[in-house]
Amino acid sequence: MSKYDVSELDADELNQAIDDTNFPQSHHVPSSNGNRDDGDEKNIRKPSMPLPMKIQNGILSKSYSDDVFAMPGTPRTPRSITTPGNWHEKCTFHHDLELDHRPSTREDLISDMANSYRMLLSSLGENPNRQGLLKTPERAAKAMLYFTKGYDQSLEEALNGAIFDEDHDEMVMVKDIEMFSMCEHHLVPFYGKVSIGYIPCKKILGLSKLARIVEIFSRRLQVQERLTKQIAVAVTQAVQPSGVAVIIEGVHMCMVMRGVSKTQSKTVTSTMLGVFRDDPKTREEFLNLVHSK
Amino acid sequence: MSEKYQVVNGNKIHENGDREQNDDASLKEMADCYRLILQNVGENPKREGLLKTPERAAKALLFFTKGYHQKISDVINGAIFTENHDEMVIVKDIEFFSMCEHHLVPFFGKVSIGYLPNNKILGLSKLARIVEVFSRRLQVQERMTKEIAEAVDEALKPLGVGIIVSASHMCMVSRGVQKINSKTLTSVMVGEFRTNQKTRDEFFRLARS
């Protein structure tokens, strides 16, 4: 049985198929009693504010225990109790009303990250106290947290039950979904377009949910190959189709603005699962539709 | 540390090229900062893909800010020639990559430089090198445009200089208001380009064609 024979994989195998290298449960949350091997971490300053969080902005943050993270797919970054109502307007974390997700309590990490950024600015030889740079550490910390907000999101939340029974067995494709991610090797953005196609097997997915799946996995420290696979397996987990195809065409700033400096270069990766892998005609149809205007 | 710096338009510039000494010490410090940032973001800095990321990211940031250590006189390297040419010289669509000083996120685009020589012309690649010096810093597009104009003006004392910078800001494209197709245009006109409407028109027509 081919590893990618999607129709024969059960839930457990699907969970294993997804590359969880950069899923938060693989990360040991640093604790104050130092029960991780220290090694070269002696020089690292420990976070000044230990988790769990305290009351801030009138929101009581729930303290978490390790049991919560035994379940795969559960983000380990601290969450808060969502308060219903219109308090989000007073949220200091988001500048715009992104009401489609819960604000992250990673807000408390901003001051720590801001300190790191301030040290970075002085190491560069800049003056962190000049007017243009005064609030840059906080802004840069918030920006970095935004670029990694995918760690905080789980598939079930994003899909929000938008799976419908429909007797449609022709290809469904959403193409040219913009994607912005962070290269995990240089912490420099890479961006591009994602095209996803799937052949439903009794169930279809809300179209914007495909874009949301892209968002969850792209807003992490990524490698384009892994991103492609994670999106494909996530769509498979969501609707169990006969086949999924994902193509990503990306521009890597780490290659364009530094290093080898090839400004026109693009990186293309693809993942074909199920019937897209087995049947060349289906794959060809997908590729033709992706490249059509 | 402040004696070594000369502040120009809010950007500190090293007066000497003691870059090597600075970089080794600061590289380790910066790598440690990045390691902490990785932890705060929720990642595991010990996994294979992230093991050397703090060092790589620190080197990348140093590369993106290497303009602080460069002096215009070094970069021009004496490539100023006497030439009896008094028509406009334009080098357009010089791509540049800079870092937004507010979010530490890249912005990139094209610079078009035009000048009216006053018996002195500049080696063409030196215009691109001047762009490099000022773009490889923590910048604001307005300031970068002005600095490039001033540098060309000071080097050549021409009859006029015109700069147009068109850029896409990732801080606006990939976060915040998320407007993918937006571009920011800034321009600086000095001398003839400022006073003479026809010169300016000619420059715009040629540079934007």
Coordinates of C-alpha atoms in Angstrom, one line a residue:
Chain A
M1 CA 0.0 0.0 0.0
S2 CA 1.4 3.3 -1.0
K3 CA 1.9 5.7 1.9
Y4 CA -0.2 8.2 -0.1
D5 CA -3.1 6.0 -0.8
V6 CA -5.4 8.4 0.9
S7 CA -8.6 6.4 0.8
E8 CA -7.0 3.6 2.8
L9 CA -5.5 5.6 5.5
D10 CA -7.5 5.7 8.7
A11 CA -7.6 8.6 11.2
D12 CA -4.6 7.5 13.1
E13 CA -2.5 7.0 10.1
L14 CA -3.6 10.4 8.7
N15 CA -2.6 12.0 11.9
Q16 CA 0.8 10.4 11.6
A17 CA 1.1 11.3 7.9
I18 CA 0.9 15.0 8.7
D19 CA 4.4 16.3 9.3
D20 CA 4.2 17.7 12.8
T21 CA 7.8 19.0 12.9
N22 CA 6.6 22.5 13.6
F23 CA 3.5 21.7 15.7
P24 CA 3.6 23.2 19.1
Q25 CA 3.3 19.9 21.0
S26 CA 6.7 18.9 19.9
H27 CA 8.1 21.9 21.8
H28 CA 9.0 21.6 25.5
V29 CA 7.6 24.7 27.2
P30 CA 10.5 26.2 29.2
S31 CA 9.8 25.8 32.9
S32 CA 11.4 27.6 35.8
N33 CA 12.8 24.5 37.4
G34 CA 14.9 23.8 34.4
N35 CA 14.0 20.3 33.7
R36 CA 15.3 20.4 30.2
D37 CA 18.9 19.6 29.3
D38 CA 20.7 22.9 29.6
G39 CA 23.6 22.3 27.3
D40 CA 24.2 25.5 25.5
E41 CA 21.3 27.2 27.0
K42 CA 23.1 28.5 30.0
N43 CA 23.6 31.7 28.1
I44 CA 20.0 32.1 27.2
R45 CA 18.1 34.5 29.4
K46 CA 15.0 32.8 30.8
P47 CA 11.7 34.5 30.1
S48 CA 11.0 37.0 32.7
M49 CA 7.4 36.2 33.0
P50 CA 6.7 32.5 33.6
L51 CA 3.6 31.0 32.2
P52 CA 0.7 30.8 33.1
M53 CA -0.5 34.3 32.6
K54 CA -2.0 36.7 35.1
I55 CA -4.9 39.0 34.8
Q56 CA -4.4 41.5 32.1
N57 CA -7.0 43.8 30.5
G58 CA -9.6 42.4 32.7
I59 CA -9.2 38.9 31.2
L60 CA -8.4 36.0 33.5
S61 CA -6.1 33.7 31.7
K62 CA -6.5 30.1 32.4
S63 CA -3.5 28.3 33.6
Y64 CA -2.8 25.2 31.6
S65 CA -1.4 21.9 32.6
D66 CA 0.5 19.4 30.5
D67 CA -2.5 17.1 30.3
V68 CA -4.1 19.5 27.8
F69 CA -1.2 19.0 25.4
A70 CA -1.3 15.2 25.4
M71 CA -3.8 15.4 22.6
P72 CA -2.1 15.8 19.2
G73 CA -3.1 18.9 17.3
T74 CA -3.8 21.0 20.4
P75 CA -1.6 24.1 20.4
R76 CA 0.6 24.4 23.4
T77 CA 0.9 28.2 23.3
P78 CA -1.1 29.6 26.1
R79 CA -4.8 30.4 25.5
S80 CA -7.2 32.6 27.4
I81 CA -10.8 32.0 28.2
T82 CA -12.7 33.7 25.4
T83 CA -14.9 36.3 26.8
P84 CA -18.0 36.8 24.7
G85 CA -19.0 40.3 24.0
N86 CA -17.5 43.2 22.3
W87 CA -14.3 43.5 24.3
H88 CA -12.2 42.7 21.3
E89 CA -12.5 46.3 20.2
K90 CA -10.3 47.3 23.1
C91 CA -7.8 44.6 22.3
T92 CA -4.4 46.1 22.2
F93 CA -2.9 43.2 20.3
H94 CA -4.7 43.6 17.1
H95 CA -4.8 46.8 15.2
D96 CA -7.6 45.7 13.0
L97 CA -10.7 43.9 13.9
E98 CA -9.8 40.4 12.9
L99 CA -12.8 38.9 14.5
D100 CA -12.4 35.5 13.0
H101 CA -10.1 34.1 15.6
R102 CA -9.6 34.4 19.3
P103 CA -6.9 36.9 20.4
S104 CA -3.9 35.1 21.6
T105 CA -2.6 35.4 25.1
R106 CA 0.8 35.4 23.6
E107 CA 0.4 39.1 24.2
D108 CA 2.2 38.5 27.5
L109 CA 5.2 37.4 25.6
I110 CA 5.4 40.7 23.8
S111 CA 7.4 42.4 26.5
D112 CA 10.0 39.6 26.5
M113 CA 10.3 39.5 22.8
A114 CA 10.5 43.3 22.7
N115 CA 13.5 43.1 25.0
S116 CA 15.1 40.7 22.6
Y117 CA 14.4 43.0 19.7
R118 CA 15.8 46.0 21.6
M119 CA 19.0 44.1 22.2
L120 CA 19.1 43.2 18.5
L121 CA 18.8 46.9 17.6
S122 CA 21.6 48.0 19.8
S123 CA 23.8 45.1 18.5
L124 CA 23.3 46.4 15.0
G125 CA 24.7 49.7 16.0
E126 CA 21.4 51.6 15.9
N127 CA 20.1 53.8 18.6
P128 CA 16.9 52.2 20.0
N129 CA 16.0 55.5 21.6
R130 CA 15.6 57.6 18.4
Q131 CA 12.1 58.6 17.5
G132 CA 11.6 56.1 14.6
L133 CA 12.9 53.1 16.7
L134 CA 11.3 53.9 20.0
K135 CA 8.4 51.5 19.7
T136 CA 9.9 49.3 17.2
P137 CA 10.7 46.4 19.6
E138 CA 7.0 46.1 20.5
R139 CA 5.9 46.5 16.9
A140 CA 8.4 43.9 15.7
A141 CA 7.4 41.5 18.5
K142 CA 3.7 41.8 17.6
A143 CA 4.6 41.4 13.9
M144 CA 6.6 38.2 14.6
L145 CA 3.7 36.9 16.7
Y146 CA 1.3 37.6 13.9
F147 CA 3.6 35.8 11.4
T148 CA 3.6 32.8 13.7
K149 CA -0.1 32.8 14.8
G150 CA -0.6 29.5 13.0
Y151 CA 0.8 27.8 16.1
D152 CA -2.2 29.0 18.0
Q153 CA -4.8 27.7 15.6
S154 CA -6.2 24.2 15.2
L155 CA -7.8 22.7 12.2
E156 CA -11.2 22.0 13.9
E157 CA -11.5 25.7 14.9
A158 CA -10.7 27.0 11.5
L159 CA -13.1 24.7 9.7
N160 CA -15.9 25.6 12.0
G161 CA -18.1 22.8 10.8
A162 CA -18.2 24.0 7.2
I163 CA -18.3 20.5 5.8
F164 CA -21.3 19.7 3.7
D165 CA -22.8 16.6 2.2
E166 CA -22.9 16.9 -1.5
D167 CA -23.0 14.4 -4.3
H168 CA -20.3 16.0 -6.3
D169 CA -17.4 14.0 -7.6
E170 CA -15.7 16.4 -10.0
M171 CA -12.6 18.4 -9.2
V172 CA -12.9 21.4 -7.0
M173 CA -10.1 23.9 -7.1
V174 CA -9.3 27.1 -5.3
K175 CA -6.2 28.6 -6.9
D176 CA -3.9 31.6 -6.4
I177 CA -4.4 31.8 -2.6
E178 CA -1.8 34.3 -1.4
M179 CA 0.5 32.8 1.2
F180 CA 3.0 34.6 3.4
S181 CA 5.2 32.5 5.6
M182 CA 8.5 32.6 7.4
C183 CA 11.6 30.7 6.4
E184 CA 12.6 28.7 9.4
H185 CA 16.2 28.9 8.5
H186 CA 16.7 32.6 8.3
L187 CA 13.5 34.1 9.8
V188 CA 13.0 36.0 6.6
P189 CA 9.6 35.9 4.8
F190 CA 8.7 33.9 1.8
Y191 CA 5.5 34.4 0.0
G192 CA 3.6 33.0 -3.0
K193 CA 0.5 31.4 -4.3
V194 CA -1.1 28.2 -3.3
S195 CA -3.5 26.3 -5.5
I196 CA -5.5 23.5 -4.0
G197 CA -7.6 21.0 -5.8
Y198 CA -9.5 18.0 -4.5
I199 CA -12.0 15.4 -5.7
P200 CA -14.8 15.2 -3.1
C201 CA -16.1 11.8 -2.0
K202 CA -19.6 12.7 -0.6
K203 CA -18.3 15.7 1.4
I204 CA -17.3 19.2 0.3
L205 CA -15.5 21.8 2.2
G206 CA -16.4 25.5 2.5
L207 CA -14.2 27.3 0.0
S208 CA -12.8 29.9 2.3
K209 CA -11.8 27.0 4.6
L210 CA -9.2 26.0 2.1
A211 CA -7.7 29.5 2.4
R212 CA -7.9 29.2 6.2
I213 CA -6.1 25.9 6.1
V214 CA -3.4 27.7 4.1
E215 CA -3.3 30.4 6.7
I216 CA -2.9 28.1 9.7
F217 CA 0.1 26.3 8.2
S218 CA 1.7 29.2 6.5
R219 CA 1.7 31.4 9.6
R220 CA 4.5 29.3 11.1
L221 CA 8.2 28.9 10.8
Q222 CA 8.2 26.8 7.7
V223 CA 9.9 25.0 4.9
Q224 CA 8.0 25.2 1.6
E225 CA 8.1 21.4 1.2
R226 CA 6.6 20.8 4.6
L227 CA 4.0 23.5 4.1
T228 CA 2.7 21.8 0.9
K229 CA 2.4 18.5 2.6
Q230 CA 0.7 19.8 5.7
I231 CA -1.9 21.6 3.7
A232 CA -2.6 18.5 1.6
V233 CA -2.9 16.2 4.6
A234 CA -5.1 18.7 6.4
V235 CA -7.6 18.8 3.5
T236 CA -7.6 15.0 3.6
Q237 CA -8.3 14.9 7.3
A238 CA -11.1 17.4 6.9
V239 CA -13.2 15.9 4.1
Q240 CA -11.7 12.5 3.3
P241 CA -11.7 13.1 -0.5
S242 CA -10.6 10.7 -3.3
G243 CA -7.6 12.9 -3.9
V244 CA -5.9 16.2 -3.0
A245 CA -3.4 18.2 -5.0
V246 CA -1.6 21.2 -3.7
I247 CA 0.9 23.4 -5.6
I248 CA 2.8 26.2 -4.1
E249 CA 4.8 28.7 -6.1
G250 CA 6.9 30.8 -3.7
V251 CA 9.5 33.5 -3.7
H252 CA 12.0 33.2 -1.0
M253 CA 13.4 36.5 0.3
C254 CA 16.3 34.6 1.9
M255 CA 17.4 33.9 -1.6
V256 CA 16.3 37.1 -3.2
M257 CA 17.5 39.8 -0.8
R258 CA 20.6 38.1 0.5
G259 CA 22.9 35.2 -0.2
V260 CA 22.8 34.2 -3.9
S261 CA 20.5 37.2 -4.7
K262 CA 18.5 35.7 -7.6
T263 CA 15.6 38.1 -7.8
Q264 CA 13.5 36.4 -10.4
S265 CA 13.7 32.9 -9.0
K266 CA 10.6 31.0 -7.8
T267 CA 10.3 27.7 -6.0
V268 CA 7.6 25.3 -6.9
T269 CA 6.5 22.4 -4.7
S270 CA 3.6 20.1 -5.0
T271 CA 1.9 17.3 -3.2
M272 CA -0.4 14.9 -5.0
L273 CA -2.5 12.5 -2.9
G274 CA -4.9 9.7 -3.8
V275 CA -6.3 9.8 -7.2
F276 CA -4.1 12.8 -8.3
R277 CA -1.1 10.6 -7.7
D278 CA -2.4 7.5 -9.3
D279 CA -4.2 8.9 -12.3
P280 CA -2.1 10.9 -14.7
K281 CA -5.1 12.4 -16.5
T282 CA -6.5 13.8 -13.3
R283 CA -3.2 15.3 -12.4
E284 CA -2.9 16.8 -15.9
E285 CA -6.4 18.3 -15.6
F286 CA -5.4 19.9 -12.3
L287 CA -2.1 21.3 -13.7
N288 CA -3.9 22.7 -16.8
L289 CA -6.5 24.4 -14.7
V290 CA -3.8 25.9 -12.3
H291 CA -1.9 27.4 -15.2
S292 CA -4.9 28.7 -17.1
K293 CA -5.7 32.4 -16.9
Chain B
M1 CA 30.1 53.3 22.2
S2 CA 28.6 56.6 21.1
E3 CA 31.9 58.2 20.1
K4 CA 32.3 55.9 17.2
Y5 CA 29.1 57.0 15.6
Q6 CA 28.2 59.9 13.4
V7 CA 24.5 60.5 13.2
V8 CA 23.2 61.3 9.8
N9 CA 19.4 61.8 9.5
G10 CA 18.9 59.6 12.5
N11 CA 20.9 56.7 11.1
K12 CA 24.1 56.0 13.0
I13 CA 27.1 55.4 10.7
H14 CA 30.3 53.8 11.8
E15 CA 33.2 56.2 11.1
N16 CA 35.8 53.5 10.9
G17 CA 35.6 50.1 9.3
D18 CA 36.0 48.2 12.5
R19 CA 33.3 45.9 11.4
E20 CA 34.9 42.6 12.0
Q21 CA 35.5 43.2 15.7
N22 CA 32.0 44.4 16.2
D23 CA 30.4 41.6 14.3
D24 CA 31.9 38.6 16.2
A25 CA 30.8 39.8 19.6
S26 CA 27.4 41.1 18.4
L27 CA 26.7 37.9 16.4
K28 CA 26.6 35.8 19.5
E29 CA 24.5 38.3 21.3
M30 CA 22.1 38.5 18.4
A31 CA 21.9 34.8 18.1
D32 CA 20.9 34.5 21.7
C33 CA 18.2 37.1 21.2
Y34 CA 16.9 35.1 18.2
R35 CA 16.9 31.9 20.2
L36 CA 14.8 33.5 22.9
I37 CA 12.4 34.9 20.2
L38 CA 12.0 31.4 18.8
Q39 CA 11.1 30.0 22.2
N40 CA 8.6 32.8 22.8
V41 CA 6.9 32.2 19.5
G42 CA 6.1 28.6 20.7
E43 CA 8.7 26.8 18.7
N44 CA 11.4 24.3 19.8
P45 CA 14.8 25.8 19.0
K46 CA 16.4 22.4 19.4
R47 CA 14.6 20.7 16.5
E48 CA 16.7 20.0 13.5
G49 CA 15.5 22.7 11.2
L50 CA 15.9 25.4 13.9
L51 CA 19.2 24.3 15.4
K52 CA 21.4 26.9 13.6
T53 CA 18.6 29.3 12.8
P54 CA 19.6 31.9 15.5
E55 CA 23.1 32.2 13.9
R56 CA 21.7 32.3 10.4
A57 CA 19.1 34.9 11.3
A58 CA 21.7 37.0 13.0
K59 CA 24.0 36.9 10.0
A60 CA 21.0 37.7 7.7
L61 CA 20.0 40.7 9.8
L62 CA 23.6 41.9 9.8
F63 CA 23.6 41.6 6.0
F64 CA 20.4 43.5 5.8
T65 CA 22.0 46.3 7.8
K66 CA 25.4 46.3 6.3
G67 CA 24.8 49.8 4.9
Y68 CA 25.6 51.3 8.3
H69 CA 29.2 50.3 7.9
Q70 CA 29.7 51.7 4.4
K71 CA 30.8 55.2 3.5
I72 CA 29.8 56.8 0.3
S73 CA 33.3 57.9 -0.6
D74 CA 34.5 54.3 -0.4
V75 CA 31.6 53.0 -2.4
I76 CA 32.1 55.6 -5.2
N77 CA 35.8 54.7 -5.3
G78 CA 36.8 57.7 -7.4
A79 CA 34.7 56.7 -10.3
I80 CA 33.9 60.3 -11.2
F81 CA 34.9 61.4 -14.6
T82 CA 35.0 64.7 -16.4
E83 CA 32.8 64.6 -19.4
N84 CA 31.2 67.4 -21.4
H85 CA 27.8 66.0 -21.3
D86 CA 24.9 68.1 -20.1
E87 CA 21.9 65.9 -21.0
M88 CA 20.0 63.8 -18.5
V89 CA 21.5 60.5 -17.4
I90 CA 19.0 58.0 -15.9
V91 CA 19.6 54.7 -14.4
K92 CA 16.2 53.2 -13.8
D93 CA 14.6 50.1 -12.1
I94 CA 17.4 49.5 -9.7
E95 CA 15.9 46.9 -7.4
F96 CA 16.5 47.3 -3.7
F97 CA 15.7 45.5 -0.5
S98 CA 15.4 47.3 2.7
M99 CA 14.1 46.8 6.2
C100 CA 11.2 48.7 7.6
E101 CA 12.4 50.3 10.8
H102 CA 9.0 50.1 12.4
H103 CA 8.4 46.4 12.1
L104 CA 11.7 44.9 11.1
V105 CA 10.0 43.4 8.0
P106 CA 11.4 43.8 4.5
F107 CA 10.2 46.3 1.9
F108 CA 11.5 46.2 -1.6
G109 CA 11.0 47.7 -5.0
K110 CA 12.8 49.8 -7.6
V111 CA 14.7 53.0 -7.6
S112 CA 15.1 55.2 -10.6
I113 CA 17.8 57.9 -10.5
G114 CA 18.3 60.7 -12.9
Y115 CA 20.8 63.6 -12.9
L116 CA 21.9 66.5 -15.1
P117 CA 25.7 66.4 -15.1
N118 CA 27.7 69.5 -14.5
N119 CA 30.8 68.4 -16.4
K120 CA 31.2 65.4 -14.1
I121 CA 29.6 62.0 -14.6
L122 CA 29.5 59.1 -12.2
G123 CA 30.3 55.4 -13.0
L124 CA 26.8 53.9 -13.6
S125 CA 27.1 51.0 -11.2
K126 CA 28.0 53.5 -8.5
L127 CA 24.5 54.8 -8.6
A128 CA 23.3 51.2 -7.8
R129 CA 26.0 51.0 -5.0
I130 CA 24.7 54.2 -3.5
V131 CA 21.2 52.7 -3.4
E132 CA 22.7 49.6 -1.7
V133 CA 24.4 51.7 1.0
F134 CA 21.2 53.4 2.0
S135 CA 18.8 50.5 1.4
R136 CA 20.7 48.1 3.6
R137 CA 19.7 49.8 6.8
L138 CA 16.6 50.1 9.0
Q139 CA 14.8 52.6 6.9
V140 CA 11.7 54.6 6.2
Q141 CA 11.1 54.9 2.4
E142 CA 10.9 58.7 2.6
R143 CA 14.3 59.0 4.3
M144 CA 16.0 56.5 2.0
T145 CA 14.8 58.5 -1.1
K146 CA 16.2 61.7 0.4
E147 CA 19.5 60.2 1.4
I148 CA 20.1 58.8 -2.0
A149 CA 19.4 62.2 -3.6
E150 CA 21.7 63.9 -1.2
A151 CA 24.5 61.4 -1.8
V152 CA 24.4 61.8 -5.5
D153 CA 24.1 65.6 -5.2
E154 CA 27.1 65.8 -2.9
A155 CA 29.3 63.4 -4.9
L156 CA 28.8 65.1 -8.3
K157 CA 27.4 68.6 -7.6
P158 CA 25.2 68.2 -10.7
L159 CA 22.7 70.7 -12.1
G160 CA 19.9 68.5 -10.7
V161 CA 19.0 65.1 -9.3
G162 CA 15.7 63.3 -9.4
I163 CA 14.9 60.1 -7.6
I164 CA 11.8 57.9 -7.7
V165 CA 11.3 55.0 -5.4
S166 CA 8.5 52.6 -5.8
A167 CA 8.2 49.9 -3.2
S168 CA 6.0 47.2 -1.8
H169 CA 6.0 47.0 2.0
M170 CA 5.6 43.6 3.5
C171 CA 4.5 45.1 6.8
M172 CA 1.4 46.2 4.9
V173 CA 1.1 43.3 2.5
S174 CA 1.6 40.3 4.8
R175 CA 0.1 41.7 8.0
G176 CA -2.0 44.6 9.3
V177 CA -4.2 46.0 6.6
Q178 CA -3.0 43.3 4.1
K179 CA -3.3 45.1 0.8
I180 CA -1.4 42.8 -1.6
N181 CA -1.2 45.1 -4.7
S182 CA -0.4 48.4 -3.0
K183 CA 2.8 50.2 -3.8
T184 CA 4.3 53.2 -2.1
L185 CA 5.9 55.8 -4.3
T186 CA 8.2 58.6 -3.1
S187 CA 10.3 61.0 -5.0
V188 CA 12.9 63.7 -4.4
M189 CA 13.7 66.4 -6.9
V190 CA 16.8 68.6 -6.5
G191 CA 18.0 71.6 -8.5
E192 CA 16.8 71.7 -12.1
F193 CA 14.5 68.8 -11.5
R194 CA 12.8 70.8 -8.9
T195 CA 12.7 74.2 -10.6
N196 CA 12.2 73.3 -14.2
Q197 CA 8.9 71.7 -15.1
K198 CA 10.1 70.4 -18.5
T199 CA 13.1 68.6 -17.0
R200 CA 11.0 67.0 -14.4
D201 CA 8.5 65.9 -17.0
E202 CA 11.2 64.4 -19.2
F203 CA 12.5 62.5 -16.2
F204 CA 9.2 61.1 -15.2
R205 CA 8.4 60.1 -18.8
L206 CA 11.7 58.3 -19.3
A207 CA 11.9 56.8 -15.8
R208 CA 8.4 55.5 -15.7
S209 CA 8.1 54.3 -19.3

